[in-house]
PDB file of C-alpha atoms in Angstrom:
ATOM      1  CA  UNK O   1      70.660  26.861 -55.646  1.00 58.00           C
ATOM      2  CA  UNK O   2      67.410  26.145 -53.855  1.00 63.00           C
ATOM      3  CA  UNK O   3      68.444  28.332 -50.915  1.00 73.00           C
ATOM      4  CA  UNK O   4      69.260  31.200 -53.275  1.00 75.00           C
ATOM      5  CA  UNK O   5      65.796  30.948 -54.835  1.00 74.00           C
ATOM      6  CA  UNK O   6      64.159  30.947 -51.402  1.00 77.00           C
ATOM      7  CA  UNK O   7      66.158  33.986 -50.273  1.00 79.00           C
ATOM      8  CA  UNK O   8      65.411  35.801 -53.537  1.00 78.00           C
ATOM      9  CA  UNK O   9      61.719  35.020 -53.157  1.00 79.00           C
ATOM     10  CA  UNK O  10      61.678  36.352 -49.612  1.00 83.00           C
ATOM     11  CA  UNK O  11      63.479  39.542 -50.679  1.00 86.00           C
ATOM     12  CA  UNK O  12      61.041  40.122 -53.543  1.00 87.00           C
ATOM     13  CA  UNK O  13      58.116  39.459 -51.206  1.00 88.00           C
ATOM     14  CA  UNK O  14      59.510  41.932 -48.660  1.00 89.00           C
ATOM     15  CA  UNK O  15      59.993  44.570 -51.377  1.00 91.00           C
ATOM     16  CA  UNK O  16      56.425  44.019 -52.570  1.00 91.00           C
ATOM     17  CA  UNK O  17      55.053  44.449 -49.042  1.00 91.00           C
ATOM     18  CA  UNK O  18      57.187  47.566 -48.549  1.00 92.00           C
ATOM     19  CA  UNK O  19      55.879  49.131 -51.763  1.00 93.00           C
ATOM     20  CA  UNK O  20      52.311  48.200 -50.846  1.00 92.00           C
ATOM     21  CA  UNK O  21      52.737  49.793 -47.404  1.00 91.00           C
ATOM     22  CA  UNK O  22      54.097  52.987 -48.959  1.00 90.00           C
ATOM     23  CA  UNK O  23      51.158  53.180 -51.358  1.00 91.00           C
ATOM     24  CA  UNK O  24      48.673  52.711 -48.516  1.00 90.00           C
ATOM     25  CA  UNK O  25      50.395  55.161 -46.157  1.00 90.00           C
ATOM     26  CA  UNK O  26      50.948  57.872 -48.783  1.00 90.00           C
ATOM     27  CA  UNK O  27      47.419  59.374 -48.458  1.00 88.00           C
ATOM     28  CA  UNK O  28      47.784  59.442 -44.665  1.00 89.00           C
ATOM     29  CA  UNK O  29      51.160  61.144 -44.975  1.00 90.00           C
ATOM     30  CA  UNK O  30      49.721  63.696 -47.420  1.00 89.00           C
ATOM     31  CA  UNK O  31      46.788  64.363 -45.098  1.00 88.00           C
ATOM     32  CA  UNK O  32      48.904  64.917 -42.005  1.00 89.00           C
ATOM     33  CA  UNK O  33      51.700  66.896 -43.653  1.00 90.00           C
ATOM     34  CA  UNK O  34      49.259  69.277 -45.330  1.00 89.00           C
ATOM     35  CA  UNK O  35      47.750  70.252 -41.982  1.00 89.00           C
ATOM     36  CA  UNK O  36      51.003  72.000 -41.037  1.00 89.00           C
ATOM     37  CA  UNK O  37      51.402  74.016 -44.260  1.00 87.00           C
ATOM     38  CA  UNK O  38      50.141  77.310 -45.579  1.00 83.00           C
ATOM     39  CA  UNK O  39      47.899  77.205 -48.691  1.00 82.00           C
ATOM     40  CA  UNK O  40      50.715  78.507 -50.897  1.00 83.00           C
ATOM     41  CA  UNK O  41      53.201  75.974 -49.567  1.00 84.00           C
ATOM     42  CA  UNK O  42      50.698  73.108 -49.963  1.00 82.00           C
ATOM     43  CA  UNK O  43      50.119  74.049 -53.598  1.00 80.00           C
ATOM     44  CA  UNK O  44      53.823  74.481 -54.382  1.00 82.00           C
ATOM     45  CA  UNK O  45      55.027  71.282 -52.674  1.00 82.00           C
ATOM     46  CA  UNK O  46      52.172  68.819 -52.005  1.00 82.00           C
ATOM     47  CA  UNK O  47      54.350  65.997 -50.652  1.00 83.00           C
ATOM     48  CA  UNK O  48      57.232  68.043 -49.285  1.00 84.00           C
ATOM     49  CA  UNK O  49      57.845  68.695 -45.627  1.00 84.00           C
ATOM     50  CA  UNK O  50      56.656  72.066 -44.262  1.00 84.00           C
ATOM     51  CA  UNK O  51      59.347  74.733 -44.086  1.00 81.00           C
ATOM     52  CA  UNK O  52      57.832  76.365 -41.019  1.00 78.00           C
ATOM     53  CA  UNK O  53      55.877  74.115 -38.661  1.00 78.00           C
ATOM     54  CA  UNK O  54      52.636  75.837 -37.627  1.00 79.00           C
ATOM     55  CA  UNK O  55      49.605  74.761 -35.636  1.00 85.00           C
ATOM     56  CA  UNK O  56      47.453  77.682 -36.751  1.00 87.00           C
ATOM     57  CA  UNK O  57      45.451  75.408 -39.055  1.00 88.00           C
ATOM     58  CA  UNK O  58      44.411  73.217 -36.127  1.00 90.00           C
ATOM     59  CA  UNK O  59      43.548  76.209 -33.952  1.00 90.00           C
ATOM     60  CA  UNK O  60      41.382  77.666 -36.708  1.00 89.00           C
ATOM     61  CA  UNK O  61      39.763  74.290 -37.430  1.00 89.00           C
ATOM     62  CA  UNK O  62      38.851  73.652 -33.796  1.00 91.00           C
ATOM     63  CA  UNK O  63      37.334  77.114 -33.549  1.00 90.00           C
ATOM     64  CA  UNK O  64      35.399  76.823 -36.812  1.00 88.00           C
ATOM     65  CA  UNK O  65      34.029  73.397 -35.858  1.00 89.00           C
ATOM     66  CA  UNK O  66      32.992  74.404 -32.318  1.00 90.00           C
ATOM     67  CA  UNK O  67      34.923  71.283 -31.447  1.00 92.00           C
ATOM     68  CA  UNK O  68      34.001  70.875 -27.786  1.00 92.00           C
ATOM     69  CA  UNK O  69      30.264  71.157 -28.409  1.00 93.00           C
ATOM     70  CA  UNK O  70      30.308  68.913 -31.484  1.00 93.00           C
ATOM     71  CA  UNK O  71      32.428  66.302 -29.698  1.00 94.00           C
ATOM     72  CA  UNK O  72      29.956  66.265 -26.801  1.00 95.00           C
ATOM     73  CA  UNK O  73      27.082  65.718 -29.261  1.00 95.00           C
ATOM     74  CA  UNK O  74      28.980  62.822 -30.843  1.00 94.00           C
ATOM     75  CA  UNK O  75      29.652  61.254 -27.463  1.00 94.00           C
ATOM     76  CA  UNK O  76      26.018  61.546 -26.345  1.00 95.00           C
ATOM     77  CA  UNK O  77      24.705  59.882 -29.498  1.00 96.00           C
ATOM     78  CA  UNK O  78      27.385  57.174 -29.631  1.00 95.00           C
ATOM     79  CA  UNK O  79      27.374  56.194 -25.943  1.00 95.00           C
ATOM     80  CA  UNK O  80      23.587  56.095 -25.541  1.00 96.00           C
ATOM     81  CA  UNK O  81      23.128  54.260 -28.847  1.00 96.00           C
ATOM     82  CA  UNK O  82      25.745  51.592 -28.059  1.00 95.00           C
ATOM     83  CA  UNK O  83      24.298  50.965 -24.580  1.00 96.00           C
ATOM     84  CA  UNK O  84      20.797  50.601 -26.033  1.00 96.00           C
ATOM     85  CA  UNK O  85      22.071  48.316 -28.785  1.00 95.00           C
ATOM     86  CA  UNK O  86      23.826  46.004 -26.330  1.00 95.00           C
ATOM     87  CA  UNK O  87      20.745  45.762 -24.107  1.00 95.00           C
ATOM     88  CA  UNK O  88      18.094  45.286 -26.803  1.00 94.00           C
ATOM     89  CA  UNK O  89      20.216  43.176 -29.173  1.00 94.00           C
ATOM     90  CA  UNK O  90      21.301  40.771 -26.442  1.00 93.00           C
ATOM     91  CA  UNK O  91      17.742  40.248 -25.201  1.00 93.00           C
ATOM     92  CA  UNK O  92      16.310  39.850 -28.711  1.00 92.00           C
ATOM     93  CA  UNK O  93      19.121  37.481 -29.723  1.00 92.00           C
ATOM     94  CA  UNK O  94      18.534  35.376 -26.601  1.00 91.00           C
ATOM     95  CA  UNK O  95      14.822  35.058 -27.360  1.00 90.00           C
ATOM     96  CA  UNK O  96      15.263  34.039 -31.004  1.00 90.00           C
ATOM     97  CA  UNK O  97      18.174  31.717 -30.157  1.00 88.00           C
ATOM     98  CA  UNK O  98      16.378  29.823 -27.396  1.00 86.00           C
ATOM     99  CA  UNK O  99      12.800  30.062 -28.676  1.00 82.00           C
ATOM    100  CA  UNK O 100      11.383  26.839 -30.117  1.00 81.00           C
ATOM    101  CA  UNK O 101       8.222  28.209 -31.720  1.00 84.00           C
ATOM    102  CA  UNK O 102       7.868  29.324 -35.319  1.00 86.00           C
ATOM    103  CA  UNK O 103       7.092  32.878 -34.236  1.00 86.00           C
ATOM    104  CA  UNK O 104      10.665  33.244 -32.988  1.00 84.00           C
ATOM    105  CA  UNK O 105      12.121  32.080 -36.309  1.00 85.00           C
ATOM    106  CA  UNK O 106       9.796  34.506 -38.059  1.00 88.00           C
ATOM    107  CA  UNK O 107      10.962  37.320 -35.760  1.00 87.00           C
ATOM    108  CA  UNK O 108      14.586  36.518 -36.566  1.00 88.00           C
ATOM    109  CA  UNK O 109      13.798  36.617 -40.298  1.00 87.00           C
ATOM    110  CA  UNK O 110      12.195  40.038 -39.849  1.00 86.00           C
ATOM    111  CA  UNK O 111      15.312  41.277 -38.084  1.00 87.00           C
ATOM    112  CA  UNK O 112      17.526  39.926 -40.867  1.00 86.00           C
ATOM    113  CA  UNK O 113      15.543  41.873 -43.462  1.00 86.00           C
ATOM    114  CA  UNK O 114      17.334  44.910 -42.053  1.00 83.00           C
ATOM    115  CA  UNK O 115      20.612  43.445 -43.320  1.00 84.00           C
ATOM    116  CA  UNK O 116      19.203  43.049 -46.826  1.00 85.00           C
ATOM    117  CA  UNK O 117      17.269  46.270 -47.385  1.00 83.00           C
ATOM    118  CA  UNK O 118      19.507  49.373 -47.526  1.00 81.00           C
ATOM    119  CA  UNK O 119      18.799  52.031 -44.939  1.00 80.00           C
ATOM    120  CA  UNK O 120      18.599  54.673 -47.660  1.00 80.00           C
ATOM    121  CA  UNK O 121      15.366  53.186 -49.044  1.00 84.00           C
ATOM    122  CA  UNK O 122      13.489  54.140 -45.865  1.00 85.00           C
ATOM    123  CA  UNK O 123      14.699  57.719 -45.493  1.00 88.00           C
ATOM    124  CA  UNK O 124      11.387  59.371 -46.439  1.00 89.00           C
ATOM    125  CA  UNK O 125       9.200  57.224 -44.124  1.00 89.00           C
ATOM    126  CA  UNK O 126      11.710  57.664 -41.291  1.00 89.00           C
ATOM    127  CA  UNK O 127      11.726  61.416 -41.819  1.00 90.00           C
ATOM    128  CA  UNK O 128       7.918  61.495 -41.559  1.00 91.00           C
ATOM    129  CA  UNK O 129       7.933  59.279 -38.462  1.00 91.00           C
ATOM    130  CA  UNK O 130      10.588  61.289 -36.634  1.00 91.00           C
ATOM    131  CA  UNK O 131       8.883  64.531 -37.607  1.00 91.00           C
ATOM    132  CA  UNK O 132       5.500  63.200 -36.455  1.00 91.00           C
ATOM    133  CA  UNK O 133       6.999  62.242 -33.084  1.00 91.00           C
ATOM    134  CA  UNK O 134       8.376  65.801 -32.671  1.00 91.00           C
ATOM    135  CA  UNK O 135      11.932  64.443 -32.512  1.00 92.00           C
ATOM    136  CA  UNK O 136      13.397  66.562 -35.289  1.00 92.00           C
ATOM    137  CA  UNK O 137      16.552  68.406 -34.280  1.00 93.00           C
ATOM    138  CA  UNK O 138      16.860  66.268 -31.150  1.00 93.00           C
ATOM    139  CA  UNK O 139      19.527  63.731 -30.303  1.00 94.00           C
ATOM    140  CA  UNK O 140      16.858  61.207 -29.305  1.00 94.00           C
ATOM    141  CA  UNK O 141      15.594  61.053 -32.891  1.00 93.00           C
ATOM    142  CA  UNK O 142      19.071  60.233 -34.209  1.00 94.00           C
ATOM    143  CA  UNK O 143      19.607  57.656 -31.451  1.00 95.00           C
ATOM    144  CA  UNK O 144      16.342  55.863 -32.274  1.00 94.00           C
ATOM    145  CA  UNK O 145      17.221  55.681 -35.963  1.00 93.00           C
ATOM    146  CA  UNK O 146      20.800  54.539 -35.286  1.00 93.00           C
ATOM    147  CA  UNK O 147      19.659  51.851 -32.872  1.00 93.00           C
ATOM    148  CA  UNK O 148      16.486  50.377 -34.332  1.00 90.00           C
ATOM    149  CA  UNK O 149      16.797  51.134 -38.044  1.00 87.00           C
ATOM    150  CA  UNK O 150      20.494  50.785 -38.831  1.00 90.00           C
ATOM    151  CA  UNK O 151      22.611  48.803 -36.362  1.00 92.00           C
ATOM    152  CA  UNK O 152      20.206  46.487 -34.506  1.00 92.00           C
ATOM    153  CA  UNK O 153      19.938  43.719 -37.159  1.00 92.00           C
ATOM    154  CA  UNK O 154      23.692  43.123 -37.383  1.00 90.00           C
ATOM    155  CA  UNK O 155      24.038  43.207 -33.593  1.00 92.00           C
ATOM    156  CA  UNK O 156      21.287  40.583 -33.199  1.00 92.00           C
ATOM    157  CA  UNK O 157      22.859  38.427 -35.910  1.00 90.00           C
ATOM    158  CA  UNK O 158      26.260  38.418 -34.199  1.00 88.00           C
ATOM    159  CA  UNK O 159      24.891  37.847 -30.703  1.00 90.00           C
ATOM    160  CA  UNK O 160      22.552  35.040 -31.747  1.00 90.00           C
ATOM    161  CA  UNK O 161      25.449  33.112 -33.253  1.00 86.00           C
ATOM    162  CA  UNK O 162      27.411  33.452 -30.016  1.00 87.00           C
ATOM    163  CA  UNK O 163      24.474  32.552 -27.750  1.00 88.00           C
ATOM    164  CA  UNK O 164      24.020  29.315 -29.702  1.00 86.00           C
ATOM    165  CA  UNK O 165      27.442  28.225 -28.385  1.00 85.00           C
ATOM    166  CA  UNK O 166      26.413  28.739 -24.733  1.00 84.00           C
ATOM    167  CA  UNK O 167      25.198  25.463 -23.170  1.00 84.00           C
ATOM    168  CA  UNK O 168      21.461  25.528 -22.468  1.00 82.00           C
ATOM    169  CA  UNK O 169      22.039  23.356 -19.380  1.00 83.00           C
ATOM    170  CA  UNK O 170      23.205  26.439 -17.474  1.00 81.00           C
ATOM    171  CA  UNK O 171      19.828  28.104 -17.907  1.00 80.00           C
ATOM    172  CA  UNK O 172      17.914  24.917 -17.159  1.00 79.00           C
ATOM    173  CA  UNK O 173      19.779  24.512 -13.869  1.00 82.00           C
ATOM    174  CA  UNK O 174      19.066  28.109 -12.912  1.00 79.00           C
ATOM    175  CA  UNK O 175      15.380  27.810 -13.791  1.00 79.00           C
ATOM    176  CA  UNK O 176      15.105  24.634 -11.720  1.00 79.00           C
ATOM    177  CA  UNK O 177      16.631  26.518  -8.767  1.00 76.00           C
ATOM    178  CA  UNK O 178      13.830  29.071  -9.032  1.00 77.00           C
ATOM    179  CA  UNK O 179      15.405  31.881 -11.062  1.00 77.00           C
ATOM    180  CA  UNK O 180      13.128  33.836 -13.371  1.00 80.00           C
ATOM    181  CA  UNK O 181      13.866  34.232 -17.052  1.00 83.00           C
ATOM    182  CA  UNK O 182      15.155  37.806 -16.683  1.00 86.00           C
ATOM    183  CA  UNK O 183      17.381  36.959 -13.737  1.00 86.00           C
ATOM    184  CA  UNK O 184      18.640  33.878 -15.565  1.00 87.00           C
ATOM    185  CA  UNK O 185      19.589  35.962 -18.574  1.00 87.00           C
ATOM    186  CA  UNK O 186      21.264  38.875 -16.776  1.00 88.00           C
ATOM    187  CA  UNK O 187      22.999  36.843 -14.068  1.00 87.00           C
ATOM    188  CA  UNK O 188      24.098  33.780 -16.036  1.00 87.00           C
ATOM    189  CA  UNK O 189      23.942  34.279 -19.796  1.00 88.00           C
ATOM    190  CA  UNK O 190      24.881  37.946 -20.213  1.00 91.00           C
ATOM    191  CA  UNK O 191      28.216  37.690 -18.307  1.00 89.00           C
ATOM    192  CA  UNK O 192      29.220  34.895 -20.709  1.00 88.00           C
ATOM    193  CA  UNK O 193      28.606  37.218 -23.672  1.00 89.00           C
ATOM    194  CA  UNK O 194      31.495  39.526 -22.825  1.00 86.00           C
ATOM    195  CA  UNK O 195      33.552  38.694 -25.963  1.00 83.00           C
ATOM    196  CA  UNK O 196      30.696  39.282 -28.402  1.00 87.00           C
ATOM    197  CA  UNK O 197      29.485  42.308 -26.448  1.00 89.00           C
ATOM    198  CA  UNK O 198      32.947  43.826 -26.901  1.00 84.00           C
ATOM    199  CA  UNK O 199      32.874  43.054 -30.611  1.00 84.00           C
ATOM    200  CA  UNK O 200      29.384  44.490 -31.086  1.00 89.00           C
ATOM    201  CA  UNK O 201      30.256  47.586 -29.056  1.00 89.00           C
ATOM    202  CA  UNK O 202      33.336  48.214 -31.214  1.00 85.00           C
ATOM    203  CA  UNK O 203      31.519  47.768 -34.531  1.00 86.00           C
ATOM    204  CA  UNK O 204      28.556  49.872 -33.439  1.00 91.00           C
ATOM    205  CA  UNK O 205      30.759  52.639 -32.066  1.00 90.00           C
ATOM    206  CA  UNK O 206      32.630  52.892 -35.360  1.00 88.00           C
ATOM    207  CA  UNK O 207      29.409  52.840 -37.392  1.00 90.00           C
ATOM    208  CA  UNK O 208      27.604  55.442 -35.280  1.00 94.00           C
ATOM    209  CA  UNK O 209      30.609  57.758 -34.932  1.00 92.00           C
ATOM    210  CA  UNK O 210      31.173  57.745 -38.689  1.00 89.00           C
ATOM    211  CA  UNK O 211      27.476  58.055 -39.546  1.00 91.00           C
ATOM    212  CA  UNK O 212      26.941  61.244 -41.517  1.00 91.00           C
ATOM    213  CA  UNK O 213      23.564  60.874 -43.202  1.00 90.00           C
ATOM    214  CA  UNK O 214      21.400  60.400 -40.100  1.00 92.00           C
ATOM    215  CA  UNK O 215      22.592  63.533 -38.257  1.00 93.00           C
ATOM    216  CA  UNK O 216      22.459  65.462 -41.533  1.00 91.00           C
ATOM    217  CA  UNK O 217      18.780  64.573 -41.978  1.00 91.00           C
ATOM    218  CA  UNK O 218      17.548  65.022 -38.430  1.00 93.00           C
ATOM    219  CA  UNK O 219      19.828  67.651 -36.848  1.00 92.00           C
ATOM    220  CA  UNK O 220      19.564  71.112 -38.405  1.00 87.00           C
ATOM    221  CA  UNK O 221      20.521  73.334 -35.485  1.00 89.00           C
ATOM    222  CA  UNK O 222      24.284  74.100 -35.298  1.00 87.00           C
ATOM    223  CA  UNK O 223      24.163  73.538 -31.529  1.00 90.00           C
ATOM    224  CA  UNK O 224      23.064  69.909 -32.042  1.00 91.00           C
ATOM    225  CA  UNK O 225      25.360  68.964 -34.925  1.00 91.00           C
ATOM    226  CA  UNK O 226      28.142  66.370 -34.736  1.00 94.00           C
ATOM    227  CA  UNK O 227      31.752  66.555 -35.891  1.00 92.00           C
ATOM    228  CA  UNK O 228      31.238  65.302 -39.449  1.00 91.00           C
ATOM    229  CA  UNK O 229      28.474  67.854 -39.965  1.00 91.00           C
ATOM    230  CA  UNK O 230      30.837  70.597 -38.886  1.00 90.00           C
ATOM    231  CA  UNK O 231      33.439  69.314 -41.343  1.00 88.00           C
ATOM    232  CA  UNK O 232      30.848  69.310 -44.128  1.00 86.00           C
ATOM    233  CA  UNK O 233      29.574  72.762 -43.164  1.00 81.00           C
ATOM    234  CA  UNK O 234      33.043  74.253 -43.543  1.00 75.00           C
ATOM    235  CA  UNK O 235      33.559  72.938 -47.088  1.00 74.00           C
ATOM    236  CA  UNK O 236      33.256  75.688 -49.687  1.00 63.00           C
ATOM    237  CA  UNK O 237      30.635  75.267 -52.451  1.00 62.00           C
ATOM    238  CA  UNK O 238      33.038  76.263 -55.244  1.00 56.00           C
ATOM    239  CA  UNK O 239      36.534  75.727 -53.835  1.00 62.00           C
ATOM    240  CA  UNK O 240      38.066  74.156 -50.758  1.00 69.00           C
ATOM    241  CA  UNK O 241      41.028  75.300 -48.704  1.00 76.00           C
ATOM    242  CA  UNK O 242      42.686  71.940 -48.080  1.00 79.00           C
ATOM    243  CA  UNK O 243      44.992  73.288 -45.387  1.00 83.00           C
ATOM    244  CA  UNK O 244      41.865  74.246 -43.435  1.00 84.00           C
ATOM    245  CA  UNK O 245      39.817  71.180 -44.393  1.00 86.00           C
ATOM    246  CA  UNK O 246      42.369  68.480 -43.554  1.00 89.00           C
ATOM    247  CA  UNK O 247      42.843  69.575 -39.907  1.00 90.00           C
ATOM    248  CA  UNK O 248      39.064  69.238 -39.483  1.00 90.00           C
ATOM    249  CA  UNK O 249      39.221  65.663 -40.751  1.00 89.00           C
ATOM    250  CA  UNK O 250      42.065  64.862 -38.372  1.00 90.00           C
ATOM    251  CA  UNK O 251      40.226  66.457 -35.443  1.00 91.00           C
ATOM    252  CA  UNK O 252      37.034  64.533 -36.283  1.00 90.00           C
ATOM    253  CA  UNK O 253      38.797  61.138 -36.414  1.00 88.00           C
ATOM    254  CA  UNK O 254      41.200  61.742 -33.520  1.00 89.00           C
ATOM    255  CA  UNK O 255      38.762  60.525 -30.792  1.00 89.00           C
ATOM    256  CA  UNK O 256      38.417  57.172 -32.556  1.00 85.00           C
ATOM    257  CA  UNK O 257      42.200  56.846 -32.789  1.00 85.00           C
ATOM    258  CA  UNK O 258      42.556  57.603 -29.076  1.00 87.00           C
ATOM    259  CA  UNK O 259      39.736  55.128 -28.330  1.00 82.00           C
ATOM    260  CA  UNK O 260      41.577  52.423 -30.270  1.00 79.00           C
ATOM    261  CA  UNK O 261      44.931  53.126 -28.589  1.00 80.00           C
ATOM    262  CA  UNK O 262      43.389  52.969 -25.119  1.00 78.00           C
ATOM    263  CA  UNK O 263      41.175  49.937 -25.787  1.00 72.00           C
ATOM    264  CA  UNK O 264      43.522  48.111 -28.170  1.00 71.00           C
ATOM    265  CA  UNK O 265      43.948  45.063 -25.939  1.00 71.00           C
ATOM    266  CA  UNK O 266      40.220  44.719 -25.273  1.00 65.00           C
ATOM    267  CA  UNK O 267      39.394  45.236 -28.951  1.00 64.00           C
ATOM    268  CA  UNK O 268      41.754  42.482 -30.102  1.00 67.00           C
ATOM    269  CA  UNK O 269      40.631  40.088 -27.365  1.00 63.00           C
ATOM    270  CA  UNK O 270      36.969  40.726 -28.141  1.00 58.00           C
ATOM    271  CA  UNK O 271      37.332  40.249 -31.885  1.00 57.00           C
ATOM    272  CA  UNK O 272      39.509  37.110 -31.558  1.00 60.00           C
ATOM    273  CA  UNK O 273      37.328  35.530 -28.885  1.00 54.00           C
ATOM    274  CA  UNK O 274      34.193  36.310 -30.851  1.00 48.00           C
ATOM    275  CA  UNK O 275      35.669  34.770 -33.978  1.00 49.00           C
ATOM    276  CA  UNK O 276      36.779  31.613 -32.166  1.00 47.00           C
ATOM    277  CA  UNK O 277      33.453  31.179 -30.366  1.00 48.00           C
ATOM    278  CA  UNK O 278      31.404  31.964 -33.474  1.00 44.00           C
TER     279      UNK O 278
END
């Protein structure tokens, strides 16, 4: 009798998980299947399979989005921003983690304010600053905002926690041997930060790639716009052609999917190692 109850419980649990998976995958299925339909067919049979498989929607979407140019803009902003974040966050986290004076604790508190105050509250001052620096409609303006105003606090927070687990004796031995502080950090400490660097790089890449507000505010020229701006630009003010809109969404998220498939092993190792060390 006990075995029957256990088997019944496992079957019910499996059915529950199956239903939950179907509910979660249904929007993805609807998104993908609609990209291969005509507008009339999508309206007549929203969840049905397409009668005639066509890739015209993707061809039109790629052309309307200026996909190659927008993808290049995304890559420039994301790659430069992530590199800057890793460099500046690791150095700042090392200073506040190893510093013994009160000024370093105060600096860390200032950095953590960025995790508390929403980015949206500083839009107007940032707009004036970027405009005053003549960085409007330039990728550098978006990179500066993404690095120093949005993603730096979280990166410092994660890296500081990991650096605290690194034995200080390694640095002391290097300093005794005559190494300077910069050489000690880059030659000894930074190589040990590979797990958390991977984690920070992943989180920052996702955040910057999916950032819509910052490019919308500071990039007005179509030649400088990123993928999500192109998706937004092709949405009608009064009605939307979903068979044209959904392929744009798929095309905009496809690079991240490819990135995950290629770097899946490194992503999992980085996240797991960072969690265990932290």
